[in-house]
Amino acid sequence: MQCIDKRTEVMTVAMELLAENGFHRVPMSMIAARANVAVGTIYLYFAGKDELITELFKEVENKIATMVREGFPTEGPIRERFLYLTGKILRFLIDNPLSFRYIEQFMNSPYGISMRRDRFLDKTGRNDFFMALFEEAIADRVVKDIPVIALFSLTIAPLIFLVRDHILGFVTLDEALIRQTTEACWDAIKR
Amino acid sequence: MQCIDKRTEVMTVAMELLAENGFHRVPMSMIAARANVAVGTIYLYFAGKDELITELFKEVENKIATMVREGFPTEGPIRERFLYLTGKILRFLIDNPLSFRYIEQFMNSPYGISMRRDRFLDKTGRNDFFMALFEEAIADRVVKDIPVIALFSLTIAPLIFLVRDHILGFVTLDEALIRQTTEACWDAIKR
Amino acid sequence: MQCIDKRTEVMTVAMELLAENGFHRVPMSMIAARANVAVGTIYLYFAGKDELITELFKEVENKIATMVREGFPTEGPIRERFLYLTGKILRFLIDNPLSFRYIEQFMNSPYGISMRRDRFLDKTGRNDFFMALFEEAIADRVVKDIPVIALFSLTIAPLIFLVRDHILGFVTLDEALIRQTTEACWDAIKR
Amino acid sequence: MQCIDKRTEVMTVAMELLAENGFHRVPMSMIAARANVAVGTIYLYFAGKDELITELFKEVENKIATMVREGFPTEGPIRERFLYLTGKILRFLIDNPLSFRYIEQFMNSPYGISMRRDRFLDKTGRNDFFMALFEEAIADRVVKDIPVIALFSLTIAPLIFLVRDHILGFVTLDEALIRQTTEACWDAIKR
DNA sequence: AATGAATGAGGGTTCATTCAT
DNA sequence: GATGAATGAACCCTCATTCAT
């Protein structure tokens, strides 16, 4: 009833529908119907479909950042911190397939492309755990001497593919395999 | 007579437009216009948009398979063959950014999802160089003892991400970096 | 608010256009234009062209049923009731040539065919005045001993043809001729 | 191979397809394909789809006229000749359901409407057995004193409806029922 | 005479967005 | 704030007809 409730409800419903069906397969009217809200109401909180989609992405991003932050060891061997970080992300994505599907959709859409570009150009802030970790690792000369972004791709890409395979049922990411694959990622970048 | 020419022209134009703008951003009418062809003409050669999209994917796939096949060493150390294979694919994708963008689009669309599923279930044939290589590597115990599909993800995923970054201009994949990153991929999976 | 008005307007306009021009000669856009409504608006009230067509038929059917019901004598000689019924229908169709043309179109389209089949198989209800009358007539042995459906065809078919001729201006169905032709129909089936 | 053969083949195939599927459900290309002929070839023999459709109707009409003519008794009681005529037509339509379906389609299309109008206005010729019979019957005062066209509708309409019901499987027109129904038609018009 | 590739107007339907209530 | 009827541009696809060969 409260405006904040409606906004939240729209976002929840939109996340589900968009993640499962793809951005352009979900009309605004469908979101409105499932959220028990009038179509026009959505436009009170979001300038348009694009903004809704972007807003949803930011939400997931924050959720992940928050989740990673808590309990993240700021000290100790880099390798251990790396494994902690990758393992945590892996588990989060496995436990939240909806978020994963959404991120995938988003990254492979014009929204994601331009967002990546914006972020790459604008280095301000970016409380990115990976980047921080990699920079420290480079300083310590424990990882290969290649561009940070390459280190990033060597790490994050396999994780994403593995989660996708897991969700599609092609492989089962249990704790043992999580350990093995994250260690493999480390092997890829370690000097 | 013109038959082959028009079909080819449509495919060329469609590849460009679809790769650059995304499948659902390119109306058939746009393809027709750019190919200097009537809309109906496209339907002479393709049953519909879906078939055009699928057909284009098959074409790229074949192009890659052909390219990989020629000069592929059937003997020698597995590591060398692995580096040859990954390097060759990397260079092809860098040299054919359109093909790369198209493959990405396709893989992240319902078409790609169902194709992946089909291929996973139907193991017949699949003259897949990677799979063959991995199986040999597993037999020789030179790679880690994890599911083949995980080996695959650990290898192919970084390559794809790197190419994307290269195309977006975030990194420059020169020969040195190609060597370094493919070696990193090997490090990830080697025992 | 306008809801009912627009729906009604669409139906009125559609009835006219479809009856006069034939189902596949009338685009939805034409109906929309004549109803001073956007194309999309039609789809608010009807799932598609098919539903619009079917809905229009039901409307005419109900109109006729209502019209026939009022004042229909439940007693008296069967012949008189038969003449009352046929006469009334004849006059209605003459007075509502649009309805007549529409029914004709509908009956000679896939919609009508399947409807006939459904009705024939599913005998439930069908508050059909003719059928009720015929069954009574058969029980009283005042009509020929042939299948009811044949009695029906012997009766209704000439009426339809006569109305068509009247509308086309080939004949003028005045009260005298109405009397003569309905009596002829009775002569056809009476024992 | 011969031009006459192609024309014939096109007509045969067109009759089947059009009768079974409806005029606007059969593209010219489908007719061409089934007749093993190029699309353009059809246009060598027919100015367009309309002419093909009209030409097909004329053909059926002639077939019926020929069939009726042979063995038609020019003498004897009018009633007997009437029963002979209606019975023969009934049997023909039952034996040639394709022709029947085609005639129905045609009559309920703009082609049929305009043809009817033309014929009504232009009384020349019209070697119509019914009309001849009715005029004789009127002169002999054996039928009711109503317009010939009404007599026609009272006769032909039930036959058409009965054949339709027969083809749809709602009734079985065996010899006994043919006799009964044609006699009923006579009862309808006889004085 | 025969072909069939090519055309493009036209059809049914969808859906992001607006705006009067 | 909230509603949802209304809009209409845009999409995919069909098919009668033409014309160069």
Coordinates of N, CA and C in Angstrom, one line a residue, chain A residues 4-188:
Chain A
I4 N 6.6 2.7 -1.0 CA 7.8 1.9 -1.0 C 7.5 0.4 -1.2
D5 N 6.4 0.0 -0.7 CA 6.0 -1.4 -0.9 C 5.8 -1.7 -2.3
K6 N 5.1 -0.9 -3.0 CA 4.8 -1.1 -4.4 C 6.1 -1.2 -5.2
R7 N 7.0 -0.3 -5.0 CA 8.2 -0.3 -5.7 C 9.0 -1.6 -5.5
T8 N 9.0 -2.0 -4.2 CA 9.7 -3.2 -3.9 C 9.0 -4.4 -4.6
E9 N 7.7 -4.4 -4.5 CA 7.0 -5.5 -5.1 C 7.3 -5.6 -6.6
V10 N 7.3 -4.5 -7.3 CA 7.6 -4.4 -8.7 C 8.9 -5.0 -9.0
M11 N 9.9 -4.6 -8.2 CA 11.3 -5.1 -8.4 C 11.4 -6.6 -8.2
T12 N 10.8 -7.1 -7.2 CA 10.8 -8.5 -6.9 C 10.2 -9.3 -8.1
V13 N 9.1 -8.9 -8.5 CA 8.4 -9.6 -9.5 C 9.2 -9.4 -10.8
A14 N 9.6 -8.2 -11.1 CA 10.4 -8.0 -12.4 C 11.6 -8.8 -12.4
M15 N 12.3 -8.9 -11.3 CA 13.5 -9.8 -11.3 C 13.2 -11.2 -11.7
E16 N 12.2 -11.8 -11.1 CA 11.8 -13.1 -11.4 C 11.5 -13.3 -12.9
L17 N 10.6 -12.4 -13.3 CA 10.1 -12.6 -14.7 C 11.2 -12.3 -15.7
L18 N 12.0 -11.3 -15.5 CA 13.0 -10.9 -16.5 C 14.1 -12.0 -16.5
A19 N 14.5 -12.5 -15.3 CA 15.6 -13.5 -15.2 C 15.2 -14.8 -15.9
E20 N 13.9 -15.1 -15.7 CA 13.5 -16.4 -16.3 C 13.1 -16.4 -17.8
N21 N 12.6 -15.2 -18.2 CA 12.0 -15.2 -19.6 C 12.8 -14.3 -20.5
G22 N 13.8 -13.5 -20.0 CA 14.5 -12.7 -20.9 C 13.8 -11.3 -21.0
F23 N 14.7 -10.3 -21.2 CA 14.2 -8.9 -21.1 C 13.1 -8.6 -22.1
H24 N 13.2 -9.0 -23.3 CA 12.2 -8.6 -24.3 C 11.1 -9.6 -24.4
R25 N 11.0 -10.5 -23.5 CA 9.9 -11.4 -23.5 C 8.9 -11.1 -22.4
V26 N 9.2 -10.1 -21.7 CA 8.4 -9.7 -20.5 C 7.8 -8.3 -20.7
P27 N 6.6 -8.2 -21.1 CA 5.9 -6.8 -21.2 C 5.8 -6.2 -19.8
M28 N 5.8 -4.9 -19.8 CA 5.5 -4.2 -18.6 C 4.2 -4.6 -18.0
S29 N 3.2 -4.8 -18.9 CA 1.9 -5.2 -18.4 C 2.0 -6.5 -17.6
M30 N 2.8 -7.4 -18.0 CA 3.0 -8.7 -17.3 C 3.5 -8.4 -15.9
I31 N 4.5 -7.6 -15.8 CA 5.1 -7.3 -14.5 C 4.1 -6.6 -13.6
A32 N 3.3 -5.7 -14.2 CA 2.3 -5.0 -13.4 C 1.3 -6.0 -12.9
A33 N 0.8 -6.9 -13.8 CA -0.2 -7.8 -13.4 C 0.3 -8.7 -12.2
R34 N 1.5 -9.2 -12.4 CA 2.0 -10.1 -11.3 C 2.3 -9.4 -10.0
A35 N 2.5 -8.1 -10.1 CA 2.8 -7.3 -8.9 C 1.6 -6.7 -8.3
N36 N 0.4 -7.0 -8.9 CA -0.8 -6.5 -8.5 C -0.8 -5.0 -8.4
V37 N -0.4 -4.4 -9.5 CA -0.2 -3.0 -9.6 C -0.6 -2.5 -11.0
A38 N -1.0 -1.3 -11.1 CA -1.4 -0.8 -12.5 C -0.1 -0.5 -13.3
V39 N -0.2 -0.6 -14.6 CA 0.9 -0.4 -15.4 C 1.5 1.0 -15.1
G40 N 0.6 1.9 -15.1 CA 1.1 3.3 -14.9 C 1.9 3.5 -13.6
T41 N 1.6 2.7 -12.6 CA 2.3 2.8 -11.3 C 3.8 2.5 -11.5
I42 N 4.1 1.6 -12.3 CA 5.5 1.3 -12.5 C 6.3 2.5 -13.0
Y43 N 5.6 3.3 -13.8 CA 6.2 4.5 -14.3 C 6.3 5.6 -13.3
L44 N 5.7 5.4 -12.2 CA 5.9 6.4 -11.1 C 7.2 6.2 -10.4
Y45 N 7.7 5.0 -10.5 CA 8.9 4.7 -9.8 C 10.1 4.5 -10.7
F46 N 9.8 4.2 -12.0 CA 10.9 4.0 -12.9 C 10.6 4.8 -14.2
A47 N 11.5 5.5 -14.7 CA 11.3 6.3 -15.9 C 10.8 5.5 -17.1
G48 N 11.2 4.2 -17.1 CA 10.8 3.4 -18.2 C 11.3 2.0 -18.0
K49 N 11.2 1.1 -19.0 CA 11.6 -0.2 -18.8 C 13.1 -0.3 -18.6
D50 N 13.8 0.5 -19.4 CA 15.3 0.6 -19.3 C 15.8 0.9 -17.9
E51 N 15.1 1.9 -17.3 CA 15.6 2.2 -15.9 C 15.3 1.1 -14.9
L52 N 14.1 0.5 -15.1 CA 13.8 -0.6 -14.3 C 14.9 -1.7 -14.3
I53 N 15.2 -2.0 -15.6 CA 16.2 -3.1 -15.8 C 17.6 -2.7 -15.2
T54 N 18.0 -1.5 -15.4 CA 19.2 -1.0 -14.8 C 19.2 -1.0 -13.3
E55 N 18.1 -0.5 -12.8 CA 17.9 -0.5 -11.3 C 18.0 -1.9 -10.7
L56 N 17.4 -2.8 -11.4 CA 17.5 -4.2 -10.8 C 18.9 -4.7 -10.8
F57 N 19.7 -4.3 -11.8 CA 21.0 -4.8 -11.8 C 21.8 -4.2 -10.7
K58 N 21.6 -2.9 -10.5 CA 22.3 -2.3 -9.4 C 22.0 -3.0 -8.0
E59 N 20.8 -3.4 -7.9 CA 20.3 -4.0 -6.7 C 21.1 -5.4 -6.5
V60 N 21.1 -6.2 -7.5 CA 21.8 -7.4 -7.4 C 23.3 -7.2 -7.1
E61 N 23.9 -6.2 -7.8 CA 25.3 -5.9 -7.6 C 25.5 -5.6 -6.1
N62 N 24.7 -4.7 -5.6 CA 24.9 -4.4 -4.2 C 24.7 -5.6 -3.2
K63 N 23.8 -6.4 -3.6 CA 23.5 -7.6 -2.7 C 24.8 -8.4 -2.7
I64 N 25.4 -8.6 -3.8 CA 26.6 -9.4 -3.9 C 27.8 -8.7 -3.1
A65 N 27.9 -7.4 -3.4 CA 29.0 -6.6 -2.7 C 28.8 -6.8 -1.2
T66 N 27.6 -6.6 -0.7 CA 27.4 -6.7 0.7 C 27.7 -8.1 1.3
M67 N 27.3 -9.1 0.5 CA 27.5 -10.4 0.9 C 29.0 -10.7 0.9
V68 N 29.7 -10.3 -0.1 CA 31.2 -10.5 -0.1 C 31.9 -9.8 1.0
R69 N 31.5 -8.6 1.3 CA 32.2 -7.7 2.3 C 32.2 -8.4 3.6
E70 N 31.0 -8.9 4.0 CA 31.0 -9.4 5.4 C 31.8 -10.7 5.5
G71 N 32.7 -10.6 6.5 CA 33.6 -11.7 6.7 C 34.8 -11.8 5.8
F72 N 34.9 -10.8 5.0 CA 36.1 -10.9 4.0 C 37.4 -10.6 4.8
P73 N 38.3 -11.6 4.7 CA 39.6 -11.4 5.5 C 40.4 -10.4 4.8
T74 N 40.8 -9.3 5.5 CA 41.6 -8.3 4.9 C 43.1 -8.6 5.0
E75 N 43.4 -9.7 5.8 CA 44.8 -10.1 5.9 C 44.9 -11.6 5.6
G76 N 46.1 -12.0 5.7 CA 46.4 -13.4 5.4 C 47.0 -13.6 4.0
P77 N 47.4 -14.8 3.6 CA 48.0 -15.0 2.3 C 47.0 -14.7 1.2
I78 N 47.5 -14.1 0.1 CA 46.6 -13.7 -1.0 C 45.9 -14.9 -1.5
R79 N 46.5 -16.0 -1.7 CA 45.9 -17.2 -2.3 C 44.7 -17.5 -1.5
E80 N 44.8 -17.5 -0.1 CA 43.6 -17.9 0.7 C 42.5 -16.9 0.5
R81 N 42.9 -15.6 0.5 CA 41.8 -14.6 0.3 C 41.1 -14.8 -1.1
F82 N 41.9 -15.1 -2.1 CA 41.4 -15.3 -3.4 C 40.4 -16.5 -3.4
L83 N 40.8 -17.6 -2.8 CA 39.9 -18.7 -2.7 C 38.7 -18.4 -1.9
Y84 N 38.8 -17.7 -0.9 CA 37.7 -17.3 -0.1 C 36.7 -16.5 -1.0
L85 N 37.2 -15.5 -1.7 CA 36.4 -14.6 -2.5 C 35.7 -15.4 -3.6
T86 N 36.5 -16.1 -4.4 CA 35.9 -16.9 -5.5 C 34.8 -17.9 -5.0
G87 N 35.2 -18.6 -3.9 CA 34.3 -19.6 -3.4 C 33.0 -18.9 -2.9
K88 N 33.1 -17.8 -2.3 CA 31.9 -17.1 -1.8 C 31.0 -16.7 -3.0
I89 N 31.6 -16.1 -4.0 CA 30.8 -15.7 -5.1 C 30.2 -16.9 -5.8
L90 N 30.9 -18.0 -6.0 CA 30.4 -19.2 -6.6 C 29.2 -19.7 -5.8
R91 N 29.3 -19.8 -4.5 CA 28.2 -20.3 -3.7 C 27.0 -19.3 -3.8
F92 N 27.2 -18.0 -3.8 CA 26.1 -17.1 -3.9 C 25.4 -17.3 -5.2
L93 N 26.1 -17.4 -6.3 CA 25.4 -17.6 -7.6 C 24.7 -18.9 -7.7
I94 N 25.3 -19.9 -7.1 CA 24.6 -21.2 -7.1 C 23.3 -21.2 -6.3
D95 N 23.4 -20.5 -5.2 CA 22.2 -20.4 -4.3 C 21.2 -19.4 -4.8
N96 N 21.6 -18.5 -5.7 CA 20.7 -17.5 -6.3 C 20.7 -17.5 -7.8
P97 N 20.2 -18.6 -8.3 CA 20.2 -18.8 -9.8 C 19.5 -17.6 -10.5
L98 N 18.5 -17.1 -9.8 CA 17.7 -16.0 -10.4 C 18.6 -14.8 -10.7
S99 N 19.4 -14.5 -9.6 CA 20.3 -13.4 -9.7 C 21.3 -13.6 -10.8
F100 N 21.8 -14.9 -10.9 CA 22.8 -15.2 -11.9 C 22.2 -15.1 -13.3
R101 N 21.0 -15.6 -13.5 CA 20.4 -15.5 -14.8 C 20.2 -14.0 -15.2
Y102 N 19.9 -13.2 -14.2 CA 19.6 -11.8 -14.5 C 20.9 -11.1 -14.9
I103 N 22.0 -11.4 -14.1 CA 23.3 -10.8 -14.4 C 23.7 -11.2 -15.8
E104 N 23.6 -12.4 -16.2 CA 24.0 -12.9 -17.5 C 23.2 -12.1 -18.6
Q105 N 21.9 -12.1 -18.4 CA 21.1 -11.3 -19.4 C 21.6 -9.9 -19.5
F106 N 21.8 -9.3 -18.4 CA 22.2 -7.9 -18.4 C 23.5 -7.7 -19.0
M107 N 24.5 -8.5 -18.7 CA 25.8 -8.3 -19.3 C 25.8 -8.5 -20.8
N108 N 24.9 -9.4 -21.2 CA 24.9 -9.6 -22.7 C 23.9 -8.8 -23.4
S109 N 23.5 -7.7 -22.8 CA 22.6 -6.8 -23.5 C 23.3 -5.4 -23.6
P110 N 22.7 -4.6 -24.5 CA 23.3 -3.2 -24.7 C 23.5 -2.5 -23.3
Y111 N 22.7 -2.8 -22.4 CA 22.9 -2.1 -21.1 C 24.2 -2.5 -20.5
G112 N 24.5 -3.8 -20.5 CA 25.7 -4.3 -19.9 C 26.9 -3.8 -20.6
I113 N 26.8 -3.8 -21.9 CA 28.0 -3.3 -22.7 C 28.3 -1.9 -22.3
S114 N 27.3 -1.1 -22.3 CA 27.7 0.4 -22.0 C 28.1 0.5 -20.6
M115 N 27.5 -0.3 -19.7 CA 27.9 -0.2 -18.3 C 29.4 -0.5 -18.1
R116 N 29.8 -1.6 -18.8 CA 31.2 -2.0 -18.7 C 32.1 -0.9 -19.2
R117 N 31.7 -0.3 -20.3 CA 32.5 0.8 -20.9 C 32.6 1.9 -19.9
D118 N 31.5 2.3 -19.4 CA 31.5 3.4 -18.4 C 32.4 3.1 -17.2
R119 N 32.3 2.0 -16.7 CA 33.1 1.6 -15.6 C 34.6 1.6 -15.9
F120 N 34.9 1.1 -17.1 CA 36.3 1.0 -17.4 C 36.9 2.4 -17.5
L121 N 36.1 3.3 -18.1 CA 36.7 4.6 -18.3 C 36.7 5.4 -17.0
D122 N 35.7 5.2 -16.2 CA 35.6 5.9 -14.9 C 36.1 5.1 -13.8
K123 N 37.4 5.2 -13.5 CA 38.0 4.3 -12.5 C 37.7 4.8 -11.0
T124 N 37.0 5.8 -10.9 CA 36.7 6.3 -9.5 C 36.0 5.2 -8.7
G125 N 36.3 5.2 -7.5 CA 35.6 4.3 -6.6 C 35.8 2.8 -7.0
R126 N 34.7 2.2 -7.5 CA 34.8 0.8 -7.9 C 35.3 0.0 -6.7
N127 N 34.5 -0.1 -5.7 CA 34.9 -0.9 -4.5 C 34.9 -2.3 -5.0
D128 N 35.8 -2.6 -5.8 CA 35.8 -4.0 -6.4 C 36.9 -4.8 -5.7
F129 N 36.4 -5.8 -5.0 CA 37.3 -6.6 -4.2 C 38.4 -7.3 -5.1
F130 N 38.0 -7.7 -6.2 CA 39.0 -8.4 -7.1 C 40.1 -7.4 -7.5
M131 N 39.7 -6.3 -7.9 CA 40.7 -5.3 -8.4 C 41.7 -5.0 -7.2
A132 N 41.1 -4.8 -6.1 CA 42.0 -4.5 -4.9 C 43.0 -5.7 -4.7
L133 N 42.4 -6.8 -4.7 CA 43.2 -8.0 -4.4 C 44.3 -8.2 -5.5
F134 N 43.9 -8.0 -6.7 CA 44.9 -8.2 -7.8 C 46.0 -7.2 -7.7
E135 N 45.6 -6.0 -7.4 CA 46.7 -4.9 -7.3 C 47.7 -5.3 -6.2
E136 N 47.2 -5.7 -5.1 CA 48.0 -6.2 -4.0 C 48.9 -7.3 -4.5
A137 N 48.3 -8.3 -5.2 CA 49.0 -9.4 -5.7 C 50.1 -9.1 -6.7
I138 N 49.8 -8.1 -7.5 CA 50.8 -7.7 -8.5 C 52.0 -7.0 -7.7
A139 N 51.7 -6.2 -6.7 CA 52.7 -5.5 -6.0 C 53.6 -6.6 -5.3
D140 N 53.0 -7.6 -4.8 CA 53.7 -8.7 -4.2 C 54.4 -9.7 -5.1
R141 N 54.1 -9.5 -6.4 CA 54.7 -10.3 -7.4 C 54.3 -11.8 -7.3
V142 N 53.1 -12.1 -6.8 CA 52.7 -13.5 -6.7 C 51.8 -13.9 -7.9
V143 N 51.4 -13.0 -8.7 CA 50.7 -13.3 -9.9 C 51.4 -12.9 -11.1
K144 N 51.0 -13.5 -12.3 CA 51.6 -13.2 -13.5 C 51.6 -11.7 -13.9
D145 N 52.5 -11.4 -14.7 CA 52.7 -10.0 -15.0 C 51.9 -9.7 -16.3
I146 N 50.6 -9.6 -16.2 CA 49.7 -9.3 -17.3 C 48.7 -8.3 -16.8
P147 N 48.0 -7.6 -17.7 CA 47.1 -6.6 -17.3 C 46.1 -7.1 -16.3
V148 N 45.7 -6.2 -15.4 CA 44.8 -6.6 -14.3 C 43.5 -7.2 -15.0
I149 N 43.1 -6.5 -16.0 CA 41.8 -7.0 -16.6 C 41.9 -8.4 -17.2
A150 N 43.1 -8.8 -17.6 CA 43.3 -10.1 -18.0 C 43.2 -11.1 -16.8
L151 N 43.8 -10.7 -15.7 CA 43.7 -11.5 -14.5 C 42.3 -11.7 -14.2
F152 N 41.5 -10.6 -14.3 CA 40.1 -10.7 -13.9 C 39.4 -11.7 -14.8
S153 N 39.6 -11.6 -16.1 CA 38.9 -12.5 -17.0 C 39.3 -13.9 -16.8
L154 N 40.6 -14.2 -16.5 CA 41.0 -15.5 -16.3 C 40.4 -16.1 -15.0
T155 N 39.9 -15.3 -14.1 CA 39.3 -15.7 -12.9 C 37.8 -15.8 -12.9
I156 N 37.2 -14.7 -13.3 CA 35.8 -14.6 -13.3 C 35.1 -15.4 -14.3
A157 N 35.6 -15.5 -15.5 CA 35.0 -16.1 -16.6 C 34.7 -17.6 -16.4
P158 N 35.7 -18.4 -15.9 CA 35.4 -19.8 -15.6 C 34.3 -20.0 -14.6
L159 N 34.3 -19.1 -13.6 CA 33.3 -19.2 -12.5 C 31.9 -19.1 -13.1
I160 N 31.8 -18.1 -14.0 CA 30.5 -17.8 -14.6 C 30.0 -19.0 -15.4
F161 N 31.0 -19.5 -16.2 CA 30.6 -20.7 -17.1 C 30.2 -21.9 -16.3
L162 N 31.0 -22.1 -15.2 CA 30.7 -23.2 -14.3 C 29.3 -23.1 -13.7
V163 N 29.0 -22.0 -13.2 CA 27.7 -21.8 -12.6 C 26.6 -22.0 -13.6
R164 N 26.8 -21.6 -14.8 CA 25.8 -21.8 -15.9 C 25.6 -23.3 -16.1
D165 N 26.7 -24.0 -16.3 CA 26.6 -25.4 -16.5 C 25.9 -26.1 -15.3
H166 N 26.2 -25.6 -14.1 CA 25.6 -26.2 -12.9 C 24.1 -26.0 -13.0
I167 N 23.7 -24.7 -13.3 CA 22.3 -24.4 -13.3 C 21.5 -25.2 -14.4
L168 N 22.2 -25.4 -15.5 CA 21.6 -26.2 -16.6 C 21.7 -27.7 -16.3
G169 N 22.4 -28.0 -15.3 CA 22.4 -29.5 -14.9 C 23.5 -30.3 -15.6
F170 N 24.4 -29.6 -16.2 CA 25.5 -30.3 -16.9 C 26.6 -30.8 -16.0
V171 N 26.6 -30.2 -14.8 CA 27.7 -30.5 -13.8 C 27.1 -30.2 -12.4
T172 N 27.7 -30.8 -11.4 CA 27.2 -30.5 -10.1 C 28.3 -29.9 -9.3
L173 N 28.1 -28.6 -8.9 CA 29.2 -27.9 -8.2 C 29.0 -28.1 -6.7
D174 N 29.6 -29.3 -6.2 CA 29.6 -29.5 -4.8 C 30.8 -28.8 -4.2
E175 N 30.9 -28.9 -2.9 CA 32.0 -28.2 -2.2 C 33.4 -28.7 -2.8
A176 N 33.5 -30.0 -3.0 CA 34.8 -30.5 -3.5 C 35.1 -29.8 -4.9
L177 N 34.2 -29.8 -5.8 CA 34.4 -29.2 -7.1 C 34.6 -27.7 -7.0
I178 N 33.9 -27.1 -6.1 CA 34.1 -25.6 -5.9 C 35.6 -25.4 -5.5
R179 N 36.1 -26.2 -4.6 CA 37.5 -26.0 -4.2 C 38.4 -26.3 -5.4
Q180 N 38.2 -27.3 -6.1 CA 39.1 -27.7 -7.2 C 39.1 -26.6 -8.3
T181 N 37.9 -26.1 -8.6 CA 37.9 -25.1 -9.7 C 38.4 -23.7 -9.3
T182 N 38.1 -23.4 -8.0 CA 38.7 -22.1 -7.6 C 40.2 -22.2 -7.5
E183 N 40.7 -23.3 -7.1 CA 42.1 -23.5 -7.1 C 42.7 -23.5 -8.5
A184 N 42.0 -24.0 -9.4 CA 42.4 -24.0 -10.8 C 42.5 -22.6 -11.3
C185 N 41.6 -21.8 -10.9 CA 41.6 -20.3 -11.3 C 42.9 -19.7 -10.7
W186 N 43.2 -20.0 -9.5 CA 44.4 -19.5 -8.9 C 45.6 -19.9 -9.7
D187 N 45.6 -21.2 -10.0 CA 46.8 -21.7 -10.8 C 47.0 -21.0 -12.1
A188 N 45.9 -20.5 -12.6 CA 45.9 -19.8 -13.9 C 46.7 -18.5 -13.8

